[in-house]
CSV table of C-alpha atoms and ligand atoms in Angstrom, one decimal:
chain,number,residue,atom,x,y,z
A,1,MET,CA,0.1,0.0,0.0
A,2,GLN,CA,1.3,3.5,-0.9
A,3,PRO,CA,1.2,6.0,1.9
A,4,THR,CA,-1.9,8.1,1.4
A,5,THR,CA,-1.9,11.8,2.1
A,6,LYS,CA,-4.2,14.5,1.1
A,7,LYS,CA,-1.4,16.3,-1.2
A,8,THR,CA,-0.4,14.9,-4.6
A,9,TYR,CA,3.3,15.0,-3.7
A,10,GLY,CA,5.2,11.7,-2.9
A,11,PHE,CA,6.4,10.9,0.6
A,12,GLN,CA,9.8,12.2,0.8
A,13,THR,CA,8.7,15.4,-1.1
A,14,GLN,CA,6.3,15.8,1.6
A,15,CYS,CA,8.9,15.3,4.3
A,16,LEU,CA,10.4,18.4,2.8
A,17,HIS,CA,7.6,20.7,2.0
A,18,ALA,CA,4.3,19.6,4.1
A,19,GLY,CA,5.2,22.3,6.6
A,20,ASP,CA,6.0,25.2,4.1
A,21,HIS,CA,2.8,27.0,4.7
A,22,ARG,CA,3.7,27.3,8.3
A,23,ASN,CA,7.2,28.8,7.6
A,24,GLN,CA,6.6,32.5,6.5
A,25,SER,CA,10.1,33.5,7.5
A,26,GLY,CA,11.7,33.3,4.2
A,27,HIS,CA,14.4,31.2,5.5
A,28,VAL,CA,15.1,27.8,3.8
A,29,SER,CA,15.8,26.4,7.2
A,30,PRO,CA,13.2,27.8,9.6
A,31,PRO,CA,14.5,29.9,12.5
A,32,ILE,CA,13.9,28.7,16.1
A,33,SER,CA,11.5,31.1,17.7
A,34,LEU,CA,11.9,31.0,21.5
A,35,SER,CA,9.4,33.8,22.2
A,36,THR,CA,6.6,32.6,24.7
A,37,ALA,CA,4.6,35.6,24.1
A,38,PHE,CA,3.5,37.4,21.0
A,39,VAL,CA,2.7,41.1,20.4
A,40,PHE,CA,-1.1,41.6,19.6
A,41,PRO,CA,-1.6,44.4,16.9
A,42,ASP,CA,-4.7,45.5,18.9
A,43,THR,CA,-6.9,44.6,21.9
A,44,THR,CA,-9.5,43.1,19.5
A,45,GLU,CA,-6.9,40.7,18.1
A,46,GLY,CA,-5.6,39.9,21.6
A,47,ALA,CA,-9.1,39.0,22.8
A,48,ARG,CA,-9.7,36.9,19.7
A,49,ARG,CA,-6.5,34.8,20.1
A,50,ALA,CA,-7.4,34.4,24.0
A,51,ALA,CA,-10.6,32.8,22.9
A,52,ASP,CA,-9.3,30.6,20.1
A,53,ILE,CA,-7.2,27.5,21.5
A,54,GLU,CA,-6.0,27.0,17.8
A,55,ALA,CA,-4.3,30.6,17.7
A,56,ASP,CA,-1.0,30.4,16.4
A,57,GLU,CA,0.7,33.1,18.5
A,58,PHE,CA,-0.9,33.6,21.8
A,59,TYR,CA,1.1,32.1,24.6
A,60,GLY,CA,3.9,29.4,24.7
A,61,ARG,CA,2.0,26.7,26.4
A,62,TRP,CA,-0.6,26.7,23.6
A,63,GLY,CA,2.0,26.0,20.9
A,64,SER,CA,4.9,27.7,19.1
A,65,THR,CA,5.6,28.5,15.6
A,66,ASN,CA,8.2,25.6,15.4
A,67,ALA,CA,5.7,23.3,17.2
A,68,ARG,CA,3.0,24.2,14.6
A,69,GLU,CA,5.4,23.5,11.7
A,70,PHE,CA,6.1,20.1,13.1
A,71,GLU,CA,2.3,19.4,13.5
A,72,ALA,CA,1.7,20.6,9.9
A,73,LEU,CA,4.3,18.1,8.7
A,74,ILE,CA,2.9,15.0,10.6
A,75,ALA,CA,-0.8,16.1,9.5
A,76,GLY,CA,0.5,15.9,5.9
A,77,LEU,CA,2.4,12.7,6.2
A,78,GLU,CA,-0.5,11.1,7.9
A,79,GLY,CA,-3.3,12.5,5.6
A,80,ALA,CA,-5.0,14.3,8.6
A,81,ASP,CA,-6.5,17.7,8.9
A,82,ASP,CA,-4.3,18.4,12.1
A,83,ALA,CA,-1.9,17.1,14.3
A,84,VAL,CA,-1.1,17.9,18.1
A,85,CYS,CA,2.3,17.5,19.7
A,86,ALA,CA,3.4,16.9,23.2
A,87,SER,CA,6.8,16.7,25.1
A,88,SER,CA,6.6,12.7,24.9
A,89,GLY,CA,5.0,9.8,23.3
A,90,LEU,CA,3.4,8.9,26.7
A,91,GLY,CA,2.3,12.5,27.1
A,92,ILE,CA,0.3,12.4,23.8
A,93,ILE,CA,-1.3,9.0,24.6
A,94,SER,CA,-2.2,10.4,28.1
A,95,MET,CA,-3.8,13.4,26.4
A,96,VAL,CA,-5.7,11.4,23.9
A,97,ALA,CA,-7.1,9.3,26.8
A,98,HIS,CA,-8.1,12.2,28.8
A,99,ALA,CA,-9.7,13.8,25.8
A,100,PHE,CA,-12.0,10.8,25.0
A,101,LEU,CA,-12.5,9.3,28.5
A,102,ASN,CA,-14.7,10.4,31.5
A,103,PRO,CA,-15.1,8.7,34.8
A,104,GLY,CA,-17.1,5.5,34.5
A,105,ASP,CA,-16.7,5.1,30.6
A,106,HIS,CA,-16.0,1.9,28.8
A,107,PHE,CA,-12.4,1.6,27.3
A,108,VAL,CA,-10.9,-1.0,25.1
A,109,GLY,CA,-7.1,-1.3,25.4
A,110,VAL,CA,-4.5,-4.2,24.3
A,111,HIS,CA,-1.9,-6.4,26.1
A,112,ALA,CA,0.5,-6.2,23.3
A,113,CYS,CA,1.9,-2.7,23.7
A,114,TYR,CA,4.7,-0.7,25.0
A,115,SER,CA,4.9,-1.5,28.9
A,116,GLU,CA,4.5,2.1,30.0
A,117,THR,CA,1.6,2.7,27.8
A,118,LYS,CA,-0.1,-0.4,29.6
A,119,ILE,CA,0.9,1.0,33.0
A,120,LEU,CA,-0.4,4.4,32.1
A,121,LEU,CA,-3.7,3.3,30.7
A,122,GLU,CA,-4.3,0.8,33.7
A,123,SER,CA,-3.5,3.5,36.1
A,124,LEU,CA,-5.8,6.0,34.4
A,125,ALA,CA,-8.5,3.3,34.5
A,126,LYS,CA,-8.2,3.0,38.1
A,127,GLN,CA,-8.2,6.9,38.8
A,128,LEU,CA,-11.1,7.5,36.6
A,129,SER,CA,-13.1,4.3,37.7
A,130,LEU,CA,-13.2,3.3,34.0
A,131,ASP,CA,-14.7,0.0,32.8
A,132,ALA,CA,-11.5,-1.1,30.9
A,133,THR,CA,-11.2,-4.3,28.8
A,134,PHE,CA,-7.7,-5.2,27.9
A,135,ILE,CA,-7.6,-7.9,25.0
A,136,GLN,CA,-5.1,-9.9,22.9
A,137,SER,CA,-5.0,-7.6,19.8
A,138,ASP,CA,-3.8,-10.1,17.0
A,139,ARG,CA,-7.4,-11.7,16.7
A,140,ILE,CA,-10.1,-9.5,15.6
A,141,GLU,CA,-12.7,-11.6,17.3
A,142,ASN,CA,-11.6,-10.2,20.6
A,143,PHE,CA,-12.3,-6.8,19.4
A,144,GLU,CA,-15.8,-7.9,18.2
A,145,GLN,CA,-16.4,-9.2,21.6
A,146,ALA,CA,-14.9,-6.3,23.6
A,147,ILE,CA,-16.5,-3.2,21.8
A,148,ARG,CA,-19.9,-2.1,23.2
A,149,PRO,CA,-22.2,0.5,22.4
A,150,ASP,CA,-21.1,2.6,25.4
A,151,THR,CA,-17.3,2.0,24.4
A,152,LYS,CA,-15.7,5.6,24.3
A,153,LEU,CA,-12.2,4.8,23.2
A,154,VAL,CA,-10.5,1.8,21.6
A,155,PHE,CA,-6.7,2.0,21.8
A,156,ALA,CA,-4.3,-0.3,19.8
A,157,GLU,CA,-0.6,-0.3,19.0
A,158,THR,CA,0.5,-2.0,15.7
A,159,PRO,CA,3.1,-3.3,15.0
A,160,ALA,CA,3.5,-4.0,18.9
A,161,ASN,CA,6.6,-3.3,20.9
A,162,PRO,CA,8.4,-5.6,21.0
A,163,THR,CA,6.7,-8.7,19.5
A,164,LEU,CA,5.6,-7.1,16.3
A,165,SER,CA,2.3,-8.6,16.4
A,166,LEU,CA,-0.3,-6.7,14.4
A,167,VAL,CA,-3.8,-5.3,14.6
A,168,ASP,CA,-6.0,-5.5,11.7
A,169,ILE,CA,-6.6,-1.6,11.5
A,170,GLU,CA,-9.3,-1.8,8.7
A,171,GLY,CA,-11.1,-4.7,10.4
A,172,VAL,CA,-11.2,-3.1,13.9
A,173,ALA,CA,-12.2,0.4,12.5
A,174,ARG,CA,-15.2,-1.4,10.7
A,175,ILE,CA,-16.4,-3.0,14.1
A,176,VAL,CA,-15.8,0.3,15.9
A,177,ARG,CA,-18.3,1.9,13.6
A,178,GLU,CA,-20.8,-0.7,13.6
A,179,LYS,CA,-20.9,-1.2,17.3
A,180,SER,CA,-20.2,2.1,18.9
A,181,ASP,CA,-19.4,5.8,18.4
A,182,ALA,CA,-16.0,5.2,20.1
A,183,ALA,CA,-12.8,7.0,18.8
A,184,PHE,CA,-10.2,4.3,17.4
A,185,ALA,CA,-6.6,5.5,18.3
A,186,VAL,CA,-3.7,3.6,16.8
A,187,ASP,CA,-0.2,4.1,18.0
A,188,SER,CA,1.8,3.5,14.7
A,189,THR,CA,5.3,4.4,16.2
A,190,PHE,CA,6.9,1.2,14.9
A,191,ALA,CA,5.8,1.6,11.3
A,192,SER,CA,6.4,5.3,11.0
A,193,PRO,CA,4.2,7.4,8.7
A,194,TYR,CA,6.1,6.0,5.7
A,195,ASN,CA,5.1,2.5,6.2
A,196,GLN,CA,1.5,2.8,7.4
A,197,ASN,CA,-1.2,5.3,7.6
A,198,PRO,CA,-4.0,4.2,10.0
A,199,LEU,CA,-6.4,7.0,9.2
A,200,ALA,CA,-6.5,5.9,5.5
A,201,LEU,CA,-7.4,2.6,7.0
A,202,GLY,CA,-10.3,3.9,9.0
A,203,ALA,CA,-8.7,4.7,12.4
A,204,ASP,CA,-9.6,8.0,13.9
A,205,ILE,CA,-6.4,8.9,15.5
A,206,VAL,CA,-2.8,8.2,14.8
A,207,ILE,CA,-0.2,8.3,17.5
A,208,HIS,CA,3.6,8.4,17.4
A,209,SER,CA,6.3,8.5,20.0
A,210,ALA,CA,8.2,10.9,17.9
A,211,THR,CA,11.3,10.0,19.9
A,212,LYS,CA,11.6,7.1,17.6
A,213,TYR,CA,11.7,7.2,13.8
A,214,ILE,CA,10.1,10.7,13.5
A,215,GLY,CA,13.0,12.3,15.2
A,216,GLY,CA,15.3,9.5,14.0
A,217,HIS,CA,18.6,10.7,15.7
A,218,SER,CA,18.1,9.6,19.4
A,219,ASP,CA,18.2,13.2,20.6
A,220,VAL,CA,14.7,14.4,21.2
A,221,VAL,CA,11.7,13.1,23.3
A,222,ALA,CA,8.4,14.1,21.8
A,223,GLY,CA,4.8,12.6,20.9
A,224,VAL,CA,2.4,13.5,18.4
A,225,CYS,CA,-1.2,12.5,17.2
A,226,ALA,CA,-3.0,13.3,14.0
A,227,ALA,CA,-6.6,13.3,13.2
A,228,ARG,CA,-9.8,14.9,11.6
A,229,LYS,CA,-10.2,18.4,12.8
A,230,PRO,CA,-12.8,18.1,15.4
A,231,LEU,CA,-11.0,15.1,17.2
A,232,ALA,CA,-7.6,17.0,17.0
A,233,HIS,CA,-9.3,19.9,18.5
A,234,GLN,CA,-10.7,17.7,21.4
A,235,VAL,CA,-7.2,16.6,22.1
A,236,ARG,CA,-5.7,20.2,21.8
A,237,ASP,CA,-8.3,21.6,24.1
A,238,LYS,CA,-7.1,19.1,26.8
A,239,PHE,CA,-3.5,19.4,26.0
A,240,SER,CA,-3.3,23.1,26.5
A,241,PHE,CA,-4.5,23.1,30.1
A,242,HIS,CA,-2.6,20.0,31.2
A,243,GLY,CA,0.6,21.5,29.8
A,244,PRO,CA,3.0,19.1,28.3
A,245,HIS,CA,3.8,21.5,25.4
A,246,LEU,CA,6.7,20.7,23.1
A,247,ASP,CA,9.6,23.2,23.3
A,248,PRO,CA,10.5,25.1,20.0
A,249,PHE,CA,14.1,23.6,20.0
A,250,SER,CA,12.8,19.9,20.1
A,251,SER,CA,10.0,20.8,17.5
A,252,TRP,CA,12.9,22.3,15.2
A,253,LEU,CA,14.9,19.1,15.7
A,254,LEU,CA,11.8,17.0,14.8
A,255,CYS,CA,11.2,19.0,11.6
A,256,ARG,CA,14.9,18.6,10.7
A,257,GLY,CA,14.5,14.8,11.6
A,258,ILE,CA,11.6,14.6,9.2
A,259,ARG,CA,13.5,16.2,6.3
A,260,THR,CA,15.2,12.5,5.8
A,261,LEU,CA,12.4,10.3,7.0
A,262,GLY,CA,11.6,8.7,3.8
A,263,LEU,CA,15.2,8.0,2.9
A,264,ARG,CA,15.8,6.6,6.4
A,265,ILE,CA,12.9,4.3,6.5
A,266,ARG,CA,13.5,2.8,3.0
A,267,GLN,CA,17.0,2.0,4.3
A,268,GLN,CA,15.8,0.7,7.6
A,269,ASN,CA,13.0,-1.3,5.8
A,270,GLU,CA,15.7,-3.0,3.3
A,271,ASN,CA,18.4,-3.5,6.1
A,272,ALA,CA,16.0,-5.1,8.6
A,273,LEU,CA,14.4,-7.4,6.0
A,274,GLU,CA,17.6,-8.7,4.9
A,275,LEU,CA,18.9,-9.2,8.5
A,276,ALA,CA,15.4,-10.9,9.4
A,277,HIS,CA,16.1,-13.4,6.7
A,278,TYR,CA,19.5,-13.9,7.8
A,279,LEU,CA,18.6,-14.5,11.4
A,280,GLU,CA,15.7,-16.9,10.3
A,281,SER,CA,18.3,-19.1,8.7
A,282,HIS,CA,20.8,-19.0,11.3
A,283,PRO,CA,21.3,-22.4,13.4
A,284,LYS,CA,21.4,-20.6,16.7
A,285,VAL,CA,18.2,-18.7,16.2
A,286,ASN,CA,14.7,-20.3,17.5
A,287,ARG,CA,12.4,-17.8,16.1
A,288,VAL,CA,12.3,-14.3,14.4
A,289,TYR,CA,9.4,-12.0,14.5
A,290,TYR,CA,9.4,-9.6,11.5
A,291,PRO,CA,6.1,-8.6,9.5
A,292,MET,CA,7.5,-9.0,6.2
A,293,LEU,CA,8.8,-12.6,6.8
A,294,GLU,CA,6.4,-15.2,5.5
A,295,SER,CA,6.7,-17.1,8.8
A,296,HIS,CA,5.2,-14.1,10.7
A,297,PRO,CA,1.7,-15.3,11.7
A,298,GLN,CA,0.0,-12.1,10.3
A,299,HIS,CA,2.1,-11.7,7.2
A,300,THR,CA,-0.9,-11.4,4.8
A,301,LEU,CA,-2.2,-8.7,7.1
A,302,ALA,CA,1.2,-6.9,7.1
A,303,ARG,CA,1.4,-7.0,3.3
A,304,ARG,CA,-2.1,-5.5,3.1
A,305,GLN,CA,-1.8,-2.4,5.6
A,306,MET,CA,1.9,-1.9,5.7
A,307,ARG,CA,4.2,-0.5,2.9
A,308,GLY,CA,7.4,-2.1,4.5
A,309,GLY,CA,8.1,-4.0,7.6
A,310,GLY,CA,10.1,-1.3,9.4
A,311,GLY,CA,13.3,-1.3,11.2
A,312,MET,CA,12.3,-3.6,14.1
A,313,ILE,CA,13.2,-7.1,14.7
A,314,CYS,CA,12.4,-9.3,17.4
A,315,PHE,CA,14.2,-12.7,17.7
A,316,GLU,CA,14.9,-15.6,20.3
A,317,ILE,CA,18.2,-17.2,20.3
A,318,GLN,CA,19.0,-20.8,21.6
A,319,GLY,CA,20.0,-20.8,25.4
A,320,GLY,CA,17.4,-18.5,26.7
A,321,MET,CA,17.9,-15.6,28.7
A,322,GLU,CA,21.5,-16.3,29.7
A,323,ALA,CA,22.7,-16.8,26.2
A,324,SER,CA,20.6,-13.6,25.0
A,325,LEU,CA,22.2,-11.4,27.7
A,326,ARG,CA,25.7,-12.7,26.8
A,327,PHE,CA,25.0,-12.2,22.9
A,328,ILE,CA,23.8,-8.6,23.3
A,329,SER,CA,26.8,-7.7,25.6
A,330,THR,CA,29.2,-8.9,22.8
A,331,MET,CA,27.9,-6.8,20.1
A,332,GLN,CA,30.1,-4.0,19.1
A,333,LEU,CA,28.5,-2.0,16.3
A,334,SER,CA,24.7,-2.3,17.5
A,335,LYS,CA,24.9,-0.6,20.8
A,336,LEU,CA,23.1,-2.1,24.0
A,337,ALA,CA,20.6,0.6,24.6
A,338,VAL,CA,16.6,1.2,25.0
A,339,SER,CA,14.7,3.3,22.7
A,340,LEU,CA,14.5,2.6,19.0
A,341,GLY,CA,14.2,4.1,15.5
A,342,GLY,CA,17.3,6.1,15.4
A,343,VAL,CA,19.9,6.0,12.6
A,344,SER,CA,22.3,3.9,14.6
A,345,SER,CA,21.4,0.4,15.6
A,346,THR,CA,20.7,-0.4,19.1
A,347,ILE,CA,19.6,-3.9,20.7
A,348,THR,CA,18.1,-4.4,23.9
A,349,HIS,CA,16.4,-7.3,26.2
A,350,PRO,CA,12.6,-6.4,26.6
A,351,SER,CA,12.0,-8.5,29.8
A,352,SER,CA,14.8,-7.0,31.9
A,353,MET,CA,15.1,-3.7,30.2
A,354,THR,CA,12.1,-2.1,28.1
A,355,HIS,CA,9.2,-4.1,29.7
A,356,ASN,CA,10.7,-4.9,33.1
A,357,LEU,CA,8.1,-2.8,34.9
A,358,LEU,CA,5.5,-5.2,34.0
A,359,PRO,CA,4.9,-8.1,36.2
A,360,ARG,CA,5.8,-11.5,34.6
A,361,GLU,CA,2.3,-12.6,34.0
A,362,GLU,CA,1.6,-9.2,32.2
A,363,ARG,CA,4.7,-9.7,30.1
A,364,GLU,CA,3.4,-13.1,29.2
A,365,LYS,CA,0.1,-11.6,28.1
A,366,ALA,CA,2.1,-9.3,25.8
A,367,GLY,CA,3.8,-12.4,24.4
A,368,ILE,CA,7.2,-11.4,25.7
A,369,THR,CA,9.7,-14.3,26.5
A,370,ASP,CA,12.7,-14.1,28.7
A,371,GLY,CA,14.9,-15.1,25.8
A,372,MET,CA,13.7,-12.4,23.3
A,373,LEU,CA,15.9,-9.8,21.9
A,374,ARG,CA,14.6,-6.6,20.2
A,375,PHE,CA,16.9,-5.1,17.4
A,376,SER,CA,16.3,-1.7,16.1
A,377,VAL,CA,18.1,-1.7,12.7
A,378,GLY,CA,19.8,1.6,11.6
A,379,ILE,CA,21.1,2.7,8.3
A,380,GLU,CA,24.5,1.3,8.6
A,381,GLU,CA,26.0,-0.8,5.8
A,382,VAL,CA,24.0,-4.1,6.0
A,383,ASP,CA,27.0,-6.2,5.6
A,384,ASP,CA,28.6,-4.5,8.7
A,385,LEU,CA,25.6,-5.3,10.8
A,386,LYS,CA,25.4,-8.9,9.7
A,387,GLU,CA,29.2,-9.3,10.7
A,388,ASP,CA,28.4,-7.8,14.1
A,389,LEU,CA,25.6,-10.4,14.5
A,390,GLU,CA,27.7,-13.3,13.1
A,391,GLU,CA,30.8,-12.2,15.6
A,392,ALA,CA,28.3,-12.2,18.6
A,393,PHE,CA,27.0,-15.7,17.6
A,394,ARG,CA,30.6,-17.0,17.4
A,395,LYS,CA,31.1,-16.1,21.0
A,396,ILE,CA,28.0,-17.7,22.6
B,401,PLP,C1,5.3,1.9,20.6
B,401,PLP,C2,5.6,3.1,21.7
B,401,PLP,N1,4.6,3.8,22.1
B,401,PLP,C3,4.9,5.0,23.0
B,401,PLP,C4,6.1,5.0,23.5
B,401,PLP,C5,6.4,6.1,24.6
B,401,PLP,O1,7.0,7.2,23.9
B,401,PLP,P1,7.9,8.2,24.8
B,401,PLP,O2,9.1,7.4,25.2
B,401,PLP,O3,8.3,9.1,23.7
B,401,PLP,O4,7.0,8.5,25.8
B,401,PLP,C6,7.1,4.2,23.3
B,401,PLP,C7,8.4,4.2,23.9
B,401,PLP,O5,9.3,3.3,23.7
B,401,PLP,C8,6.8,3.1,22.2
B,401,PLP,O6,7.6,2.2,21.9
């Protein structure tokens, strides 16, 4: 599937130009505007901006010129009317949840997602006395059973961190429409806007931890969601009063990162596919999870809703946790680190590092085993990455 956007330009062109209308400065590289307050031409205009949460230049917590440019770029890449950014991925997930859920509401969430997203949503469910149903998201029947006429928000993550299990976005969107007037939000962080456009498949809100592929250089923490105007407005309305605004410099870094998003993701798709095949054929590997491998249980779905498999690979090697930890400790080029989506390859052990805050039974529900490794493939030469893996295999 080609990424669908409202403009006729191709993806990489949009990465460069989708925010042009927000940059009126005449600079090819937009300046960073640090001002937190803006001069009103007259009192009428001051009052107008004060009454309009969308106003561009009113007060720094409501947004900045740089944040608005970042939002315009994301809206363009996701085929949305508008986008709202925040100071982290979790921050924007929290804002989306607060925007659509009130005390006592019914909410559907998933087991297979980033650990801290699950912790956030579970704690919010307690705090707001939500009627929350968490389900196994790789089976569409589970959404069919869980979604009710009074459901207000359905949240899913696809591909899931770290197992790369998928959610059938089109199928779930259809069920949501048929059974409720809930908002359907999809965390598409692992795919990036290059590989998947959930709104074009029927979702209402797409969410990204922009810390990952969108920033792409492991130097900024941010989050963003994109949607049709009324839904984005509902999030912005909450957001501005809760206050997790994204500062101008981080917004500028994200715009700069996006300039090469298409190029980076193409390379990461290519590298990861080749390494997934290499790992799958390695005698010391038990299992590889990668959407574009035919062995992935949802491979047909991956081909239907994703343009490429992305840069994330999950795999299990022989020897369980002990061998896995030894393996990642010996890697040289790919660094032992959490986070993902950067230009440099990183590797981590989910059960003791990224998903360690979840109790074992919760990790099991998310499909995470002790021997699993999560590899974020960068843009290095693929032969060098392969050699790095080969060397680590030799040492265990
Ligand atoms: C899929 C996914 N969503 C959300 C988040 C949270 O993003 P952030 O760390 O920017 O708050 C992460 C972080 O790893 C993630 O992997």
